[in-house]
PDB file of C-alpha atoms in Angstrom:
ATOM      1  CA  MET A   1       2.109 -69.069  -9.442  1.00 75.00           C
ATOM      2  CA  GLU A   2       1.083 -67.850 -13.113  1.00 89.00           C
ATOM      3  CA  ILE A   3      -0.949 -71.045 -13.338  1.00 93.00           C
ATOM      4  CA  VAL A   4      -3.102 -69.525 -10.523  1.00 94.00           C
ATOM      5  CA  PHE A   5      -3.414 -66.069 -12.308  1.00 97.00           C
ATOM      6  CA  PHE A   6      -4.389 -67.734 -15.354  1.00 97.00           C
ATOM      7  CA  ALA A   7      -7.138 -70.101 -13.858  1.00 97.00           C
ATOM      8  CA  VAL A   8      -8.693 -67.286 -12.030  1.00 97.00           C
ATOM      9  CA  ALA A   9      -8.895 -65.159 -14.928  1.00 97.00           C
ATOM     10  CA  MET A  10     -10.441 -67.935 -17.132  1.00 97.00           C
ATOM     11  CA  LEU A  11     -12.961 -69.683 -14.822  1.00 97.00           C
ATOM     12  CA  ALA A  12     -14.299 -66.083 -13.192  1.00 96.00           C
ATOM     13  CA  CYS A  13     -14.825 -64.288 -17.045  1.00 96.00           C
ATOM     14  CA  LEU A  14     -16.541 -67.690 -18.105  1.00 96.00           C
ATOM     15  CA  ILE A  15     -18.991 -67.337 -14.890  1.00 95.00           C
ATOM     16  CA  GLY A  16     -18.703 -63.357 -15.570  1.00 94.00           C
ATOM     17  CA  LYS A  17     -19.701 -63.541 -18.962  1.00 94.00           C
ATOM     18  CA  ILE A  18     -22.740 -65.681 -18.201  1.00 95.00           C
ATOM     19  CA  CYS A  19     -23.900 -63.887 -15.274  1.00 94.00           C
ATOM     20  CA  GLY A  20     -23.085 -60.259 -16.840  1.00 92.00           C
ATOM     21  CA  ILE A  21     -20.828 -59.577 -13.654  1.00 91.00           C
ATOM     22  CA  GLY A  22     -17.769 -59.047 -15.785  1.00 87.00           C
ATOM     23  CA  GLY A  23     -15.462 -61.235 -13.517  1.00 91.00           C
ATOM     24  CA  GLY A  24     -14.209 -58.387 -11.127  1.00 91.00           C
ATOM     25  CA  VAL A  25     -15.862 -59.652  -8.491  1.00 91.00           C
ATOM     26  CA  ILE A  26     -14.290 -63.335  -8.468  1.00 94.00           C
ATOM     27  CA  ILE A  27     -10.711 -62.086  -9.618  1.00 95.00           C
ATOM     28  CA  LYS A  28     -10.516 -59.267  -6.809  1.00 92.00           C
ATOM     29  CA  PRO A  29     -11.362 -61.523  -3.573  1.00 92.00           C
ATOM     30  CA  VAL A  30      -9.707 -64.847  -4.834  1.00 94.00           C
ATOM     31  CA  LEU A  31      -6.736 -63.109  -5.720  1.00 94.00           C
ATOM     32  CA  ASP A  32      -6.587 -61.345  -2.349  1.00 90.00           C
ATOM     33  CA  ALA A  33      -6.971 -64.445  -0.479  1.00 90.00           C
ATOM     34  CA  TYR A  34      -3.586 -65.900  -2.350  1.00 88.00           C
ATOM     35  CA  GLY A  35      -2.030 -62.680  -1.110  1.00 85.00           C
ATOM     36  CA  LEU A  36       0.579 -62.683  -3.789  1.00 86.00           C
ATOM     37  CA  LEU A  37       0.086 -59.032  -4.860  1.00 91.00           C
ATOM     38  CA  SER A  38      -0.670 -55.598  -3.309  1.00 88.00           C
ATOM     39  CA  VAL A  39      -4.426 -54.602  -3.451  1.00 86.00           C
ATOM     40  CA  GLU A  40      -3.352 -52.125  -6.559  1.00 87.00           C
ATOM     41  CA  ALA A  41      -1.647 -54.774  -8.619  1.00 93.00           C
ATOM     42  CA  ILE A  42      -4.748 -56.854  -8.096  1.00 93.00           C
ATOM     43  CA  ASN A  43      -7.184 -54.083  -8.968  1.00 90.00           C
ATOM     44  CA  TYR A  44      -5.074 -53.389 -12.474  1.00 94.00           C
ATOM     45  CA  LEU A  45      -4.699 -56.954 -13.342  1.00 96.00           C
ATOM     46  CA  SER A  46      -8.563 -57.288 -12.560  1.00 95.00           C
ATOM     47  CA  GLY A  47      -9.570 -54.377 -14.633  1.00 93.00           C
ATOM     48  CA  CYS A  48      -7.456 -55.060 -17.630  1.00 95.00           C
ATOM     49  CA  THR A  49      -8.693 -58.526 -17.619  1.00 96.00           C
ATOM     50  CA  VAL A  50     -12.270 -57.793 -17.299  1.00 95.00           C
ATOM     51  CA  PHE A  51     -12.089 -54.676 -20.104  1.00 95.00           C
ATOM     52  CA  GLY A  52     -10.744 -57.342 -22.520  1.00 95.00           C
ATOM     53  CA  MET A  53     -13.386 -59.848 -22.218  1.00 95.00           C
ATOM     54  CA  CYS A  54     -16.027 -57.153 -22.039  1.00 95.00           C
ATOM     55  CA  LEU A  55     -14.574 -55.830 -25.369  1.00 94.00           C
ATOM     56  CA  LEU A  56     -14.815 -59.285 -27.122  1.00 90.00           C
ATOM     57  CA  SER A  57     -18.380 -59.828 -25.896  1.00 91.00           C
ATOM     58  CA  VAL A  58     -19.818 -56.154 -26.463  1.00 93.00           C
ATOM     59  CA  CYS A  59     -18.232 -56.228 -30.395  1.00 92.00           C
ATOM     60  CA  ARG A  60     -19.354 -60.008 -31.088  1.00 90.00           C
ATOM     61  CA  GLY A  61     -23.205 -58.947 -30.318  1.00 88.00           C
ATOM     62  CA  PHE A  62     -23.285 -56.027 -32.357  1.00 89.00           C
ATOM     63  CA  LEU A  63     -21.430 -57.586 -35.244  1.00 88.00           C
ATOM     64  CA  ARG A  64     -23.613 -60.799 -35.197  1.00 85.00           C
ATOM     65  CA  GLY A  65     -26.490 -58.857 -34.529  1.00 84.00           C
ATOM     66  CA  LYS A  66     -27.532 -60.673 -31.341  1.00 80.00           C
ATOM     67  CA  SER A  67     -26.998 -57.744 -28.819  1.00 86.00           C
ATOM     68  CA  GLN A  68     -29.792 -56.940 -26.204  1.00 90.00           C
ATOM     69  CA  ILE A  69     -28.078 -54.150 -25.207  1.00 94.00           C
ATOM     70  CA  ALA A  70     -30.192 -50.682 -24.633  1.00 95.00           C
ATOM     71  CA  LEU A  71     -27.843 -48.128 -25.718  1.00 95.00           C
ATOM     72  CA  LYS A  72     -30.419 -45.525 -24.832  1.00 95.00           C
ATOM     73  CA  THR A  73     -30.519 -46.986 -21.086  1.00 95.00           C
ATOM     74  CA  SER A  74     -26.893 -48.264 -20.558  1.00 96.00           C
ATOM     75  CA  THR A  75     -25.060 -45.389 -22.199  1.00 96.00           C
ATOM     76  CA  PRO A  76     -25.932 -42.985 -19.726  1.00 97.00           C
ATOM     77  CA  LEU A  77     -25.405 -45.499 -16.667  1.00 97.00           C
ATOM     78  CA  ALA A  78     -22.125 -46.442 -18.444  1.00 96.00           C
ATOM     79  CA  VAL A  79     -21.182 -42.766 -18.766  1.00 96.00           C
ATOM     80  CA  GLY A  80     -22.104 -42.164 -14.814  1.00 97.00           C
ATOM     81  CA  ALA A  81     -20.077 -45.325 -13.842  1.00 96.00           C
ATOM     82  CA  ALA A  82     -17.316 -43.883 -15.308  1.00 95.00           C
ATOM     83  CA  MET A  83     -17.503 -40.485 -13.688  1.00 95.00           C
ATOM     84  CA  GLY A  84     -18.248 -41.945 -10.463  1.00 95.00           C
ATOM     85  CA  GLY A  85     -15.366 -44.469 -11.157  1.00 92.00           C
ATOM     86  CA  VAL A  86     -13.016 -41.363 -10.737  1.00 90.00           C
ATOM     87  CA  PHE A  87     -14.425 -40.553  -7.302  1.00 93.00           C
ATOM     88  CA  GLY A  88     -14.133 -44.331  -5.940  1.00 92.00           C
ATOM     89  CA  LYS A  89     -10.570 -44.504  -6.986  1.00 88.00           C
ATOM     90  CA  SER A  90      -9.626 -41.482  -5.272  1.00 90.00           C
ATOM     91  CA  VAL A  91     -11.344 -42.322  -2.098  1.00 92.00           C
ATOM     92  CA  PHE A  92      -9.980 -45.622  -2.200  1.00 90.00           C
ATOM     93  CA  SER A  93      -6.515 -43.948  -2.594  1.00 86.00           C
ATOM     94  CA  LEU A  94      -7.058 -41.398   0.377  1.00 90.00           C
ATOM     95  CA  LEU A  95      -8.116 -44.501   2.531  1.00 89.00           C
ATOM     96  CA  GLN A  96      -4.920 -46.355   1.846  1.00 85.00           C
ATOM     97  CA  GLN A  97      -3.145 -43.293   2.848  1.00 86.00           C
ATOM     98  CA  GLU A  98      -5.132 -42.987   5.972  1.00 85.00           C
ATOM     99  CA  MET A  99      -4.391 -46.907   7.159  1.00 83.00           C
ATOM    100  CA  LYS A 100      -1.269 -47.699   8.990  1.00 72.00           C
ATOM    101  CA  VAL A 101      -1.143 -50.928   7.596  1.00 73.00           C
ATOM    102  CA  PRO A 102      -1.812 -51.343   3.845  1.00 66.00           C
ATOM    103  CA  GLU A 103      -3.476 -54.515   4.060  1.00 72.00           C
ATOM    104  CA  GLN A 104      -6.065 -52.932   6.191  1.00 82.00           C
ATOM    105  CA  ALA A 105      -7.579 -51.282   3.256  1.00 84.00           C
ATOM    106  CA  GLY A 106      -8.166 -54.559   1.748  1.00 84.00           C
ATOM    107  CA  ALA A 107     -10.322 -55.602   4.779  1.00 87.00           C
ATOM    108  CA  VAL A 108     -12.196 -52.397   4.196  1.00 90.00           C
ATOM    109  CA  GLN A 109     -12.882 -53.314   0.518  1.00 90.00           C
ATOM    110  CA  ALA A 110     -13.938 -56.951   1.582  1.00 91.00           C
ATOM    111  CA  SER A 111     -15.828 -55.927   4.231  1.00 93.00           C
ATOM    112  CA  LEU A 112     -17.923 -53.264   2.174  1.00 93.00           C
ATOM    113  CA  LEU A 113     -18.273 -56.148  -0.757  1.00 93.00           C
ATOM    114  CA  PHE A 114     -19.615 -58.514   1.638  1.00 94.00           C
ATOM    115  CA  VAL A 115     -22.531 -56.333   2.681  1.00 95.00           C
ATOM    116  CA  ILE A 116     -23.366 -55.161  -1.088  1.00 94.00           C
ATOM    117  CA  THR A 117     -22.911 -58.599  -2.004  1.00 94.00           C
ATOM    118  CA  LEU A 118     -25.692 -59.978   0.746  1.00 95.00           C
ATOM    119  CA  LEU A 119     -27.992 -57.088   0.008  1.00 95.00           C
ATOM    120  CA  THR A 120     -28.003 -58.148  -3.917  1.00 94.00           C
ATOM    121  CA  LEU A 121     -28.136 -61.643  -3.017  1.00 95.00           C
ATOM    122  CA  PHE A 122     -31.629 -60.754  -0.843  1.00 94.00           C
ATOM    123  CA  TYR A 123     -32.829 -58.700  -3.614  1.00 94.00           C
ATOM    124  CA  THR A 124     -32.319 -61.449  -6.187  1.00 92.00           C
ATOM    125  CA  VAL A 125     -33.848 -63.981  -4.144  1.00 93.00           C
ATOM    126  CA  ARG A 126     -36.835 -61.681  -3.809  1.00 91.00           C
ATOM    127  CA  LYS A 127     -37.098 -59.515  -6.783  1.00 89.00           C
ATOM    128  CA  ASP A 128     -40.105 -61.711  -8.309  1.00 86.00           C
ATOM    129  CA  GLY A 129     -42.197 -60.182  -5.669  1.00 90.00           C
ATOM    130  CA  ILE A 130     -40.363 -56.709  -5.855  1.00 92.00           C
ATOM    131  CA  VAL A 131     -42.261 -53.719  -8.029  1.00 93.00           C
ATOM    132  CA  THR A 132     -39.542 -52.350 -10.499  1.00 94.00           C
ATOM    133  CA  LEU A 133     -39.314 -48.792 -12.129  1.00 95.00           C
ATOM    134  CA  HIS A 134     -38.788 -48.028 -15.666  1.00 95.00           C
ATOM    135  CA  VAL A 135     -36.547 -45.011 -14.898  1.00 97.00           C
ATOM    136  CA  LYS A 136     -36.632 -43.010 -18.695  1.00 95.00           C
ATOM    137  CA  SER A 137     -34.689 -39.795 -17.531  1.00 96.00           C
ATOM    138  CA  GLY A 138     -30.706 -40.110 -18.973  1.00 96.00           C
ATOM    139  CA  VAL A 139     -30.327 -37.464 -15.921  1.00 97.00           C
ATOM    140  CA  VAL A 140     -31.329 -40.083 -13.522  1.00 97.00           C
ATOM    141  CA  SER A 141     -29.282 -42.784 -15.150  1.00 97.00           C
ATOM    142  CA  ILE A 142     -26.250 -41.209 -14.965  1.00 97.00           C
ATOM    143  CA  MET A 143     -26.735 -40.487 -11.483  1.00 97.00           C
ATOM    144  CA  ILE A 144     -27.495 -44.099 -10.834  1.00 97.00           C
ATOM    145  CA  GLY A 145     -24.083 -45.129 -12.883  1.00 97.00           C
ATOM    146  CA  ALA A 146     -22.344 -42.666 -10.968  1.00 97.00           C
ATOM    147  CA  VAL A 147     -23.530 -44.721  -7.834  1.00 96.00           C
ATOM    148  CA  LEU A 148     -22.567 -47.745  -9.101  1.00 96.00           C
ATOM    149  CA  GLY A 149     -19.414 -46.803 -10.770  1.00 94.00           C
ATOM    150  CA  ALA A 150     -17.636 -44.848  -7.671  1.00 94.00           C
ATOM    151  CA  LEU A 151     -18.822 -48.412  -5.617  1.00 93.00           C
ATOM    152  CA  GLY A 152     -17.174 -50.624  -8.371  1.00 91.00           C
ATOM    153  CA  SER A 153     -14.081 -48.803  -8.268  1.00 91.00           C
ATOM    154  CA  PHE A 154     -13.498 -48.285  -4.577  1.00 92.00           C
ATOM    155  CA  LEU A 155     -14.099 -52.331  -4.403  1.00 90.00           C
ATOM    156  CA  GLY A 156     -11.868 -52.618  -7.566  1.00 85.00           C
ATOM    157  CA  ILE A 157     -14.699 -55.111  -8.933  1.00 86.00           C
ATOM    158  CA  GLY A 158     -15.835 -53.139 -11.988  1.00 77.00           C
ATOM    159  CA  GLY A 159     -19.821 -53.395 -10.806  1.00 78.00           C
ATOM    160  CA  GLY A 160     -20.722 -56.688 -11.239  1.00 80.00           C
ATOM    161  CA  PRO A 161     -23.416 -57.740  -8.822  1.00 90.00           C
ATOM    162  CA  MET A 162     -24.457 -54.191  -8.252  1.00 93.00           C
ATOM    163  CA  ASN A 163     -25.031 -53.401 -12.191  1.00 94.00           C
ATOM    164  CA  ILE A 164     -27.544 -56.586 -12.313  1.00 94.00           C
ATOM    165  CA  ALA A 165     -29.400 -55.350  -9.316  1.00 93.00           C
ATOM    166  CA  ALA A 166     -29.672 -52.014 -10.477  1.00 96.00           C
ATOM    167  CA  LEU A 167     -30.618 -52.808 -14.064  1.00 96.00           C
ATOM    168  CA  TYR A 168     -33.285 -55.374 -12.472  1.00 95.00           C
ATOM    169  CA  PHE A 169     -34.820 -52.725 -10.377  1.00 96.00           C
ATOM    170  CA  PHE A 170     -34.791 -49.663 -11.943  1.00 97.00           C
ATOM    171  CA  TYR A 171     -35.204 -50.864 -16.031  1.00 97.00           C
ATOM    172  CA  SER A 172     -37.094 -54.186 -15.272  1.00 95.00           C
ATOM    173  CA  MET A 173     -34.730 -55.869 -17.338  1.00 95.00           C
ATOM    174  CA  SER A 174     -34.772 -59.774 -17.547  1.00 92.00           C
ATOM    175  CA  THR A 175     -31.676 -61.656 -16.336  1.00 91.00           C
ATOM    176  CA  LYS A 176     -29.873 -62.228 -19.661  1.00 91.00           C
ATOM    177  CA  GLU A 177     -30.633 -58.853 -20.832  1.00 94.00           C
ATOM    178  CA  ALA A 178     -29.541 -57.328 -17.584  1.00 94.00           C
ATOM    179  CA  ALA A 179     -26.534 -59.549 -18.186  1.00 93.00           C
ATOM    180  CA  GLN A 180     -25.168 -58.223 -21.677  1.00 93.00           C
ATOM    181  CA  ASN A 181     -26.165 -54.531 -20.378  1.00 96.00           C
ATOM    182  CA  SER A 182     -23.988 -54.871 -17.226  1.00 95.00           C
ATOM    183  CA  LEU A 183     -20.994 -56.120 -19.568  1.00 95.00           C
ATOM    184  CA  TYR A 184     -21.430 -53.031 -21.689  1.00 96.00           C
ATOM    185  CA  ILE A 185     -21.769 -50.757 -18.486  1.00 96.00           C
ATOM    186  CA  ILE A 186     -18.252 -52.366 -17.542  1.00 94.00           C
ATOM    187  CA  PHE A 187     -16.646 -52.284 -20.748  1.00 94.00           C
ATOM    188  CA  ILE A 188     -16.964 -48.431 -20.890  1.00 94.00           C
ATOM    189  CA  SER A 189     -16.614 -47.422 -17.306  1.00 92.00           C
ATOM    190  CA  GLN A 190     -13.422 -50.041 -17.038  1.00 91.00           C
ATOM    191  CA  GLY A 191     -11.907 -48.616 -19.960  1.00 92.00           C
ATOM    192  CA  ALA A 192     -12.451 -44.826 -18.968  1.00 91.00           C
ATOM    193  CA  GLY A 193     -10.801 -45.877 -15.637  1.00 88.00           C
ATOM    194  CA  LEU A 194      -7.913 -47.695 -17.339  1.00 91.00           C
ATOM    195  CA  LEU A 195      -7.352 -44.710 -19.774  1.00 91.00           C
ATOM    196  CA  ARG A 196      -6.996 -42.394 -16.736  1.00 87.00           C
ATOM    197  CA  GLU A 197      -4.497 -44.619 -15.065  1.00 89.00           C
ATOM    198  CA  LEU A 198      -2.426 -44.731 -18.273  1.00 89.00           C
ATOM    199  CA  PHE A 199      -2.502 -40.887 -18.308  1.00 91.00           C
ATOM    200  CA  LEU A 200      -1.667 -40.077 -14.731  1.00 86.00           C
ATOM    201  CA  GLY A 201       1.109 -42.512 -14.801  1.00 88.00           C
ATOM    202  CA  SER A 202      -0.226 -44.635 -11.803  1.00 85.00           C
ATOM    203  CA  ILE A 203      -0.136 -47.797 -13.269  1.00 91.00           C
ATOM    204  CA  PRO A 204       1.111 -50.347 -10.553  1.00 91.00           C
ATOM    205  CA  ASP A 205       4.065 -52.454 -11.329  1.00 91.00           C
ATOM    206  CA  VAL A 206       2.649 -55.837 -12.530  1.00 93.00           C
ATOM    207  CA  SER A 207       4.462 -58.430 -14.781  1.00 94.00           C
ATOM    208  CA  MET A 208       3.537 -58.018 -18.571  1.00 95.00           C
ATOM    209  CA  TYR A 209       3.655 -61.830 -18.903  1.00 96.00           C
ATOM    210  CA  ILE A 210       1.127 -62.219 -16.276  1.00 96.00           C
ATOM    211  CA  LEU A 211      -1.021 -59.004 -17.254  1.00 97.00           C
ATOM    212  CA  ALA A 212      -0.976 -60.536 -20.928  1.00 97.00           C
ATOM    213  CA  GLY A 213      -1.835 -64.310 -19.737  1.00 97.00           C
ATOM    214  CA  MET A 214      -4.946 -62.928 -17.945  1.00 97.00           C
ATOM    215  CA  ILE A 215      -6.446 -60.810 -20.388  1.00 97.00           C
ATOM    216  CA  LEU A 216      -5.939 -63.586 -23.138  1.00 97.00           C
ATOM    217  CA  PHE A 217      -7.445 -66.230 -20.531  1.00 97.00           C
ATOM    218  CA  GLY A 218     -10.008 -64.196 -19.615  1.00 97.00           C
ATOM    219  CA  ILE A 219     -11.339 -63.508 -23.222  1.00 96.00           C
ATOM    220  CA  ILE A 220     -11.067 -67.332 -23.479  1.00 97.00           C
ATOM    221  CA  GLY A 221     -13.664 -67.502 -20.364  1.00 96.00           C
ATOM    222  CA  GLY A 222     -15.954 -65.292 -21.874  1.00 95.00           C
ATOM    223  CA  ALA A 223     -15.854 -66.775 -25.209  1.00 95.00           C
ATOM    224  CA  LEU A 224     -16.481 -70.048 -23.485  1.00 96.00           C
ATOM    225  CA  GLY A 225     -19.227 -68.351 -21.187  1.00 95.00           C
ATOM    226  CA  SER A 226     -21.048 -67.091 -24.191  1.00 92.00           C
ATOM    227  CA  ARG A 227     -21.084 -70.817 -25.612  1.00 93.00           C
ATOM    228  CA  ILE A 228     -22.456 -71.981 -22.749  1.00 95.00           C
ATOM    229  CA  ASN A 229     -24.912 -69.166 -22.048  1.00 91.00           C
ATOM    230  CA  PHE A 230     -26.759 -69.944 -25.307  1.00 89.00           C
ATOM    231  CA  TYR A 231     -27.737 -73.337 -23.834  1.00 93.00           C
ATOM    232  CA  LEU A 232     -28.928 -72.044 -20.658  1.00 94.00           C
ATOM    233  CA  SER A 233     -32.508 -71.078 -19.119  1.00 94.00           C
ATOM    234  CA  GLU A 234     -33.507 -67.610 -17.235  1.00 93.00           C
ATOM    235  CA  ARG A 235     -33.615 -69.611 -14.144  1.00 93.00           C
ATOM    236  CA  ALA A 236     -30.640 -71.284 -14.662  1.00 95.00           C
ATOM    237  CA  VAL A 237     -28.777 -68.346 -15.034  1.00 95.00           C
ATOM    238  CA  GLN A 238     -30.400 -66.400 -12.194  1.00 93.00           C
ATOM    239  CA  ARG A 239     -29.341 -69.971  -9.747  1.00 94.00           C
ATOM    240  CA  LEU A 240     -25.662 -69.608 -11.006  1.00 95.00           C
ATOM    241  CA  PHE A 241     -25.896 -66.025 -10.168  1.00 95.00           C
ATOM    242  CA  GLU A 242     -27.555 -66.809  -6.724  1.00 95.00           C
ATOM    243  CA  GLY A 243     -24.898 -69.404  -6.015  1.00 95.00           C
ATOM    244  CA  LEU A 244     -22.095 -67.277  -7.040  1.00 94.00           C
ATOM    245  CA  LEU A 245     -22.620 -64.626  -4.505  1.00 95.00           C
ATOM    246  CA  ILE A 246     -22.710 -66.825  -1.953  1.00 96.00           C
ATOM    247  CA  LEU A 247     -19.133 -68.040  -2.871  1.00 94.00           C
ATOM    248  CA  ILE A 248     -17.869 -64.581  -3.015  1.00 93.00           C
ATOM    249  CA  MET A 249     -19.264 -63.638   0.366  1.00 95.00           C
ATOM    250  CA  CYS A 250     -17.430 -66.600   1.900  1.00 95.00           C
ATOM    251  CA  ILE A 251     -14.506 -65.775   0.265  1.00 94.00           C
ATOM    252  CA  ASN A 252     -14.769 -62.313   1.544  1.00 93.00           C
ATOM    253  CA  VAL A 253     -15.278 -63.442   5.161  1.00 94.00           C
ATOM    254  CA  TYR A 254     -11.980 -65.501   4.598  1.00 93.00           C
ATOM    255  CA  ASN A 255     -10.228 -62.366   3.492  1.00 91.00           C
ATOM    256  CA  ILE A 256     -11.175 -60.342   6.406  1.00 90.00           C
ATOM    257  CA  SER A 257     -10.525 -62.994   8.996  1.00 91.00           C
ATOM    258  CA  ALA A 258      -6.786 -63.538   7.624  1.00 86.00           C
ATOM    259  CA  ILE A 259      -6.088 -59.777   7.943  1.00 79.00           C
ATOM    260  CA  ILE A 260      -7.817 -58.942  11.283  1.00 77.00           C
ATOM    261  CA  PHE A 261      -6.388 -62.361  12.863  1.00 72.00           C
TER     262      PHE A 261
END
């Protein structure tokens, strides 16, 4: 069983590093499909894995002087995402309490993730013909980040594709630039979410062996993704991102049907 967790963590973070989606949007639905752990445990493992990968990625970029992170833009987004994450987590907890069957909350997550992924794919494919914005206001950025954080936390994915689409549209970023800034936002928001769970004592019961292994393999995947990303063009990264969105939608359809039927 452990091999499944470690392989998913490494591949998700490898692709997540290249595309800037972190990896949670892959880890979450794939582990849901296996049905080995509870929704809460999967959310926690996914968050810790992605946080570890993003930490390495952000630090390496700054230390090597090759970072494309726009701090004045992405920091307010990250702060807003951290605040919105608290709301999203609370809404999901309330949803679980209202559901008679715990798995039904997972079906709601999968359904909403499918819709958001579909909209993100549609925008990404058509983005060259869409007029983009250049948001400068820190307050507006915090508000945008809050929406992204609430959705990401509710879905248990940390932001992922939504961050990329928002950075494309509201800040007119290129594909690779959006990827780096997205990882920075995920790093801050996920870190804040994990600290909140620690202080509240709401950490789910998970194997420390699996947790440590997923973080380690997630970091390895992120490091490999960084090397591969260096050789890929902007167009290749975008095509990989689009293909990934289609795969995520297929996995979510499977998860929804498995829970319902």
